[in-house]
């Protein structure tokens, strides 16, 4: 029994070739079914495959603006020339009062409005910039420049120059200068000369040094600034005078 079972299990069958042939045949049929439609696209169904793309048609061009109506000008037919035998001839008689030929008024289909302007835009605004500029009054002229104030120049004060003993006779307050100690020790003497303006109130103004020893100048200047004079009168009016002033420093033995 064991041998029979073993032998039956090892017996070979001949069913392999039919399976291979059948598989090849099936592959061939499938390939033909796929390739034939690809080679002939018209055989494929169109529904669901081809898509239709629709584009919006371009807008029609804008219509041209309406033509502006032209002004209808009245025309007058010219009188035919008078010919005779191919030549122009004149009238034999000129009327005493020739008739005047008047052209009829121009006829226009445009209608004007109050406040409009010539050649304006129909249905335009009455308060446009052009109308505002046309109705704007002219700018007033600039006022004349203000006159410059007249400055009265003061006349220079006339001063009378005095000399000699006249000035000393009019002095009413004289302060004596202090003798410098150094000059005393050195036993120095000297004269300091000034020029000054005696004002109308008798005070000393614009004191200027003319000459003098340096040791005496400071003391002389301090003393002279405190001097007072009686004003000089000219025709009853006080006037300023320019006068020389001398201060003498003398040692007493």
mmCIF file of N, CA and C in Angstrom, residues 132-224:
data_model
loop_
_atom_site.group_PDB
_atom_site.id
_atom_site.type_symbol
_atom_site.label_atom_id
_atom_site.label_comp_id
_atom_site.label_asym_id
_atom_site.label_seq_id
_atom_site.Cartn_x
_atom_site.Cartn_y
_atom_site.Cartn_z
ATOM 1 N N UNK A 132 -17.821 131.515 -13.808
ATOM 2 C CA UNK A 132 -17.356 132.212 -12.610
ATOM 3 C C UNK A 132 -16.240 133.189 -12.943
ATOM 4 N N UNK A 133 -15.318 132.753 -13.831
ATOM 5 C CA UNK A 133 -14.239 133.661 -14.217
ATOM 6 C C UNK A 133 -14.771 134.844 -15.014
ATOM 7 N N UNK A 134 -15.777 134.582 -15.868
ATOM 8 C CA UNK A 134 -16.328 135.666 -16.681
ATOM 9 C C UNK A 134 -17.089 136.676 -15.830
ATOM 10 N N UNK A 135 -17.755 136.190 -14.757
ATOM 11 C CA UNK A 135 -18.555 137.071 -13.914
ATOM 12 C C UNK A 135 -17.782 137.630 -12.726
ATOM 13 N N UNK A 136 -16.531 137.240 -12.571
ATOM 14 C CA UNK A 136 -15.748 137.740 -11.443
ATOM 15 C C UNK A 136 -15.343 139.184 -11.706
ATOM 16 N N UNK A 137 -15.617 140.093 -10.789
ATOM 17 C CA UNK A 137 -15.214 141.492 -11.023
ATOM 18 C C UNK A 137 -13.707 141.621 -11.014
ATOM 19 N N UNK A 138 -13.182 142.593 -11.704
ATOM 20 C CA UNK A 138 -11.713 142.768 -11.731
ATOM 21 C C UNK A 138 -11.175 143.096 -10.346
ATOM 22 N N UNK A 139 -9.949 142.687 -10.123
ATOM 23 C CA UNK A 139 -9.295 142.934 -8.835
ATOM 24 C C UNK A 139 -9.041 144.427 -8.675
ATOM 25 N N UNK A 140 -9.404 144.978 -7.523
ATOM 26 C CA UNK A 140 -9.170 146.420 -7.348
ATOM 27 C C UNK A 140 -7.685 146.737 -7.380
ATOM 28 N N UNK A 141 -7.407 147.925 -7.826
ATOM 29 C CA UNK A 141 -6.005 148.350 -7.921
ATOM 30 C C UNK A 141 -5.411 148.504 -6.529
ATOM 31 N N UNK A 142 -4.139 148.237 -6.436
ATOM 32 C CA UNK A 142 -3.450 148.365 -5.153
ATOM 33 C C UNK A 142 -3.435 149.824 -4.718
ATOM 34 N N UNK A 143 -3.622 150.049 -3.425
ATOM 35 C CA UNK A 143 -3.593 151.447 -2.956
ATOM 36 C C UNK A 143 -2.204 152.030 -3.126
ATOM 37 N N UNK A 144 -2.135 153.319 -3.310
ATOM 38 C CA UNK A 144 -0.804 153.940 -3.459
ATOM 39 C C UNK A 144 -0.005 153.794 -2.173
ATOM 40 N N UNK A 145 1.292 153.691 -2.292
ATOM 41 C CA UNK A 145 2.110 153.546 -1.077
ATOM 42 C C UNK A 145 1.975 154.756 -0.174
ATOM 43 N N UNK A 146 2.009 154.474 1.117
ATOM 44 C CA UNK A 146 1.872 155.552 2.093
ATOM 45 C C UNK A 146 3.066 156.496 2.004
ATOM 46 N N UNK A 147 2.749 157.736 2.135
ATOM 47 C CA UNK A 147 3.816 158.742 2.061
ATOM 48 C C UNK A 147 4.724 158.619 3.280
ATOM 49 N N UNK A 148 5.996 158.720 3.038
ATOM 50 C CA UNK A 148 6.957 158.630 4.128
ATOM 51 C C UNK A 148 6.869 159.892 4.993
ATOM 52 N N UNK A 149 6.901 159.675 6.299
ATOM 53 C CA UNK A 149 6.839 160.866 7.168
ATOM 54 C C UNK A 149 8.070 161.743 6.969
ATOM 55 N N UNK A 150 7.789 163.014 6.963
ATOM 56 C CA UNK A 150 8.872 163.985 6.776
ATOM 57 C C UNK A 150 9.575 164.184 8.113
ATOM 58 N N UNK A 151 10.839 163.872 8.134
ATOM 59 C CA UNK A 151 11.635 164.032 9.354
ATOM 60 C C UNK A 151 12.331 165.383 9.294
ATOM 61 N N UNK A 152 11.993 166.171 10.242
ATOM 62 C CA UNK A 152 12.611 167.492 10.289
ATOM 63 C C UNK A 152 13.984 167.376 10.935
ATOM 64 N N UNK A 153 14.961 167.747 10.179
ATOM 65 C CA UNK A 153 16.320 167.689 10.686
ATOM 66 C C UNK A 153 16.576 168.877 11.615
ATOM 67 N N UNK A 154 17.065 168.509 12.768
ATOM 68 C CA UNK A 154 17.375 169.557 13.721
ATOM 69 C C UNK A 154 18.622 170.319 13.288
ATOM 70 N N UNK A 155 18.514 171.587 13.392
ATOM 71 C CA UNK A 155 19.651 172.420 13.034
ATOM 72 C C UNK A 155 20.746 172.254 14.079
ATOM 73 N N UNK A 156 21.978 172.179 13.641
ATOM 74 C CA UNK A 156 23.064 172.067 14.621
ATOM 75 C C UNK A 156 23.107 173.281 15.534
ATOM 76 N N UNK A 157 23.380 172.991 16.775
ATOM 77 C CA UNK A 157 23.419 174.069 17.764
ATOM 78 C C UNK A 157 24.662 174.926 17.531
ATOM 79 N N UNK A 158 24.418 176.184 17.383
ATOM 80 C CA UNK A 158 25.525 177.109 17.187
ATOM 81 C C UNK A 158 26.154 177.434 18.540
ATOM 82 N N UNK A 159 27.430 177.266 18.625
ATOM 83 C CA UNK A 159 28.150 177.529 19.870
ATOM 84 C C UNK A 159 29.064 178.733 19.663
ATOM 85 N N UNK A 160 29.124 179.558 20.671
ATOM 86 C CA UNK A 160 29.967 180.754 20.635
ATOM 87 C C UNK A 160 31.276 180.449 21.336
ATOM 88 N N UNK A 161 32.367 180.728 20.675
ATOM 89 C CA UNK A 161 33.682 180.485 21.256
ATOM 90 C C UNK A 161 34.141 181.737 22.013
ATOM 91 N N UNK A 162 34.476 181.530 23.289
ATOM 92 C CA UNK A 162 34.943 182.615 24.133
ATOM 93 C C UNK A 162 36.422 182.464 24.386
ATOM 94 N N UNK A 163 37.059 183.504 24.770
ATOM 95 C CA UNK A 163 38.483 183.453 25.076
ATOM 96 C C UNK A 163 38.864 184.523 26.086
ATOM 97 N N UNK A 164 40.132 184.452 26.515
ATOM 98 C CA UNK A 164 40.626 185.455 27.458
ATOM 99 C C UNK A 164 40.036 185.275 28.841
ATOM 100 N N UNK A 165 39.765 186.383 29.508
ATOM 101 C CA UNK A 165 39.243 186.381 30.868
ATOM 102 C C UNK A 165 37.728 186.390 30.933
ATOM 103 N N UNK A 166 37.093 186.279 29.806
ATOM 104 C CA UNK A 166 35.635 186.340 29.811
ATOM 105 C C UNK A 166 35.053 185.139 30.528
ATOM 106 N N UNK A 167 35.589 183.919 30.290
ATOM 107 C CA UNK A 167 35.056 182.713 30.901
ATOM 108 C C UNK A 167 35.247 182.729 32.415
ATOM 109 N N UNK A 168 36.412 183.182 32.905
ATOM 110 C CA UNK A 168 36.659 183.173 34.338
ATOM 111 C C UNK A 168 35.725 184.132 35.066
ATOM 112 N N UNK A 169 35.328 185.151 34.431
ATOM 113 C CA UNK A 169 34.448 186.111 35.100
ATOM 114 C C UNK A 169 33.056 185.545 35.307
ATOM 115 N N UNK A 170 32.656 184.490 34.583
ATOM 116 C CA UNK A 170 31.312 183.941 34.667
ATOM 117 C C UNK A 170 31.236 182.698 35.537
ATOM 118 N N UNK A 171 32.343 182.238 36.111
ATOM 119 C CA UNK A 171 32.304 181.045 36.923
ATOM 120 C C UNK A 171 31.655 181.368 38.265
ATOM 121 N N UNK A 172 30.778 180.479 38.726
ATOM 122 C CA UNK A 172 30.077 180.697 39.992
ATOM 123 C C UNK A 172 30.423 179.635 41.018
ATOM 124 N N UNK A 173 31.020 178.508 40.592
ATOM 125 C CA UNK A 173 31.411 177.468 41.537
ATOM 126 C C UNK A 173 32.672 176.825 41.006
ATOM 127 N N UNK A 174 33.747 176.917 41.788
ATOM 128 C CA UNK A 174 35.018 176.350 41.348
ATOM 129 C C UNK A 174 35.574 175.497 42.488
ATOM 130 N N UNK A 175 35.840 174.249 42.189
ATOM 131 C CA UNK A 175 36.471 173.348 43.153
ATOM 132 C C UNK A 175 37.951 173.269 42.832
ATOM 133 N N UNK A 176 38.779 173.491 43.853
ATOM 134 C CA UNK A 176 40.217 173.478 43.652
ATOM 135 C C UNK A 176 40.708 172.040 43.586
ATOM 136 N N UNK A 177 41.599 171.736 42.662
ATOM 137 C CA UNK A 177 42.122 170.379 42.538
ATOM 138 C C UNK A 177 43.063 170.038 43.687
ATOM 139 N N UNK A 178 43.196 168.753 43.965
ATOM 140 C CA UNK A 178 44.101 168.262 44.995
ATOM 141 C C UNK A 178 45.488 168.129 44.387
ATOM 142 N N UNK A 179 46.485 168.686 45.076
ATOM 143 C CA UNK A 179 47.861 168.625 44.562
ATOM 144 C C UNK A 179 48.372 167.208 44.736
ATOM 145 N N UNK A 180 48.824 166.560 43.679
ATOM 146 C CA UNK A 180 49.312 165.181 43.791
ATOM 147 C C UNK A 180 50.506 165.107 44.746
ATOM 148 N N UNK A 181 50.535 164.034 45.589
ATOM 149 C CA UNK A 181 51.613 163.879 46.563
ATOM 150 C C UNK A 181 52.952 163.652 45.876
ATOM 151 N N UNK A 182 52.936 162.896 44.808
ATOM 152 C CA UNK A 182 54.207 162.632 44.118
ATOM 153 C C UNK A 182 54.784 163.924 43.566
ATOM 154 N N UNK A 183 53.890 164.783 43.034
ATOM 155 C CA UNK A 183 54.370 166.063 42.503
ATOM 156 C C UNK A 183 54.895 166.960 43.623
ATOM 157 N N UNK A 184 54.263 166.878 44.817
ATOM 158 C CA UNK A 184 54.760 167.659 45.938
ATOM 159 C C UNK A 184 56.136 167.181 46.365
ATOM 160 N N UNK A 185 56.277 165.850 46.445
ATOM 161 C CA UNK A 185 57.566 165.312 46.861
ATOM 162 C C UNK A 185 58.654 165.633 45.838
ATOM 163 N N UNK A 186 58.254 165.638 44.573
ATOM 164 C CA UNK A 186 59.239 165.924 43.523
ATOM 165 C C UNK A 186 59.391 167.412 43.270
ATOM 166 N N UNK A 187 58.580 168.234 43.966
ATOM 167 C CA UNK A 187 58.630 169.678 43.801
ATOM 168 C C UNK A 187 58.387 170.070 42.341
ATOM 169 N N UNK A 188 57.257 169.502 41.776
ATOM 170 C CA UNK A 188 56.914 169.777 40.378
ATOM 171 C C UNK A 188 55.779 170.779 40.320
ATOM 172 N N UNK A 189 55.791 171.609 39.298
ATOM 173 C CA UNK A 189 54.731 172.560 38.997
ATOM 174 C C UNK A 189 54.326 172.365 37.530
ATOM 175 N N UNK A 190 53.086 172.803 37.199
ATOM 176 C CA UNK A 190 52.648 172.649 35.820
ATOM 177 C C UNK A 190 51.277 173.248 35.571
ATOM 178 N N UNK A 191 50.877 173.266 34.302
ATOM 179 C CA UNK A 191 49.576 173.794 33.855
ATOM 180 C C UNK A 191 48.902 172.736 32.977
ATOM 181 N N UNK A 192 47.623 172.470 33.247
ATOM 182 C CA UNK A 192 46.821 171.534 32.437
ATOM 183 C C UNK A 192 45.781 172.353 31.682
ATOM 184 N N UNK A 193 45.734 172.182 30.362
ATOM 185 C CA UNK A 193 44.823 172.954 29.513
ATOM 186 C C UNK A 193 43.750 172.029 28.933
ATOM 187 N N UNK A 194 42.470 172.514 29.015
ATOM 188 C CA UNK A 194 41.320 171.771 28.465
ATOM 189 C C UNK A 194 40.552 172.683 27.513
ATOM 190 N N UNK A 195 39.692 172.055 26.711
ATOM 191 C CA UNK A 195 38.596 172.738 26.004
ATOM 192 C C UNK A 195 37.312 172.030 26.391
ATOM 193 N N UNK A 196 36.253 172.819 26.629
ATOM 194 C CA UNK A 196 34.981 172.239 27.074
ATOM 195 C C UNK A 196 33.840 173.071 26.533
ATOM 196 N N UNK A 197 32.640 172.488 26.566
ATOM 197 C CA UNK A 197 31.417 173.181 26.168
ATOM 198 C C UNK A 197 30.686 173.565 27.440
ATOM 199 N N UNK A 198 30.425 174.845 27.590
ATOM 200 C CA UNK A 198 29.629 175.329 28.706
ATOM 201 C C UNK A 198 28.171 175.258 28.262
ATOM 202 N N UNK A 199 27.396 174.357 28.835
ATOM 203 C CA UNK A 199 26.014 174.142 28.420
ATOM 204 C C UNK A 199 25.140 175.304 28.847
ATOM 205 N N UNK A 200 23.867 175.269 28.427
ATOM 206 C CA UNK A 200 22.938 176.348 28.751
ATOM 207 C C UNK A 200 22.628 176.393 30.237
ATOM 208 N N UNK A 201 22.780 175.248 30.910
ATOM 209 C CA UNK A 201 22.543 175.254 32.348
ATOM 210 C C UNK A 201 23.807 175.518 33.140
ATOM 211 N N UNK A 202 24.941 175.777 32.464
ATOM 212 C CA UNK A 202 26.173 176.131 33.126
ATOM 213 C C UNK A 202 27.056 174.964 33.494
ATOM 214 N N UNK A 203 26.718 173.731 33.098
ATOM 215 C CA UNK A 203 27.544 172.574 33.412
ATOM 216 C C UNK A 203 28.618 172.390 32.353
ATOM 217 N N UNK A 204 29.641 171.595 32.704
ATOM 218 C CA UNK A 204 30.741 171.305 31.792
ATOM 219 C C UNK A 204 30.376 170.071 30.962
ATOM 220 N N UNK A 205 30.469 170.172 29.643
ATOM 221 C CA UNK A 205 30.162 169.081 28.726
ATOM 222 C C UNK A 205 31.340 168.899 27.772
ATOM 223 N N UNK A 206 31.596 167.634 27.408
ATOM 224 C CA UNK A 206 32.616 167.284 26.411
ATOM 225 C C UNK A 206 33.970 167.906 26.762
ATOM 226 N N UNK A 207 34.445 167.577 27.943
ATOM 227 C CA UNK A 207 35.750 168.059 28.394
ATOM 228 C C UNK A 207 36.850 167.294 27.670
ATOM 229 N N UNK A 208 37.752 167.990 27.011
ATOM 230 C CA UNK A 208 38.830 167.381 26.239
ATOM 231 C C UNK A 208 40.170 167.963 26.686
ATOM 232 N N UNK A 209 41.175 167.080 26.833
ATOM 233 C CA UNK A 209 42.513 167.488 27.245
ATOM 234 C C UNK A 209 43.281 168.043 26.051
ATOM 235 N N UNK A 210 43.949 169.147 26.280
ATOM 236 C CA UNK A 210 44.791 169.748 25.246
ATOM 237 C C UNK A 210 46.261 169.496 25.551
ATOM 238 N N UNK A 211 46.676 169.769 26.752
ATOM 239 C CA UNK A 211 48.077 169.563 27.142
ATOM 240 C C UNK A 211 48.152 169.545 28.663
ATOM 241 N N UNK A 212 49.305 169.037 29.176
ATOM 242 C CA UNK A 212 49.522 169.029 30.616
ATOM 243 C C UNK A 212 50.429 167.901 31.037
ATOM 244 N N UNK A 213 51.018 168.034 32.254
ATOM 245 C CA UNK A 213 51.899 167.006 32.798
ATOM 246 C C UNK A 213 51.056 165.811 33.233
ATOM 247 N N UNK A 214 51.507 164.581 32.969
ATOM 248 C CA UNK A 214 50.706 163.407 33.334
ATOM 249 C C UNK A 214 50.382 163.324 34.817
ATOM 250 N N UNK A 215 51.228 163.843 35.704
ATOM 251 C CA UNK A 215 50.945 163.757 37.133
ATOM 252 C C UNK A 215 49.799 164.668 37.559
ATOM 253 N N UNK A 216 49.456 165.692 36.758
ATOM 254 C CA UNK A 216 48.419 166.652 37.136
ATOM 255 C C UNK A 216 47.085 166.428 36.388
ATOM 256 N N UNK A 217 47.071 165.586 35.375
ATOM 257 C CA UNK A 217 45.873 165.477 34.510
ATOM 258 C C UNK A 217 44.682 164.925 35.284
ATOM 259 N N UNK A 218 44.841 163.850 36.026
ATOM 260 C CA UNK A 218 43.711 163.226 36.720
ATOM 261 C C UNK A 218 43.110 164.169 37.751
ATOM 262 N N UNK A 219 43.948 164.818 38.544
ATOM 263 C CA UNK A 219 43.430 165.735 39.566
ATOM 264 C C UNK A 219 42.726 166.919 38.928
ATOM 265 N N UNK A 220 43.271 167.449 37.837
ATOM 266 C CA UNK A 220 42.642 168.591 37.172
ATOM 267 C C UNK A 220 41.301 168.192 36.550
ATOM 268 N N UNK A 221 41.224 167.006 35.975
ATOM 269 C CA UNK A 221 39.978 166.573 35.332
ATOM 270 C C UNK A 221 38.868 166.413 36.359
ATOM 271 N N UNK A 222 39.140 165.782 37.508
ATOM 272 C CA UNK A 222 38.117 165.599 38.537
ATOM 273 C C UNK A 222 37.621 166.938 39.076
ATOM 274 N N UNK A 223 38.481 167.913 39.177
ATOM 275 C CA UNK A 223 38.063 169.218 39.709
ATOM 276 C C UNK A 223 37.233 170.001 38.701
ATOM 277 N N UNK A 224 37.664 170.029 37.434
ATOM 278 C CA UNK A 224 36.967 170.840 36.421
ATOM 279 C C UNK A 224 35.567 170.299 36.138
#
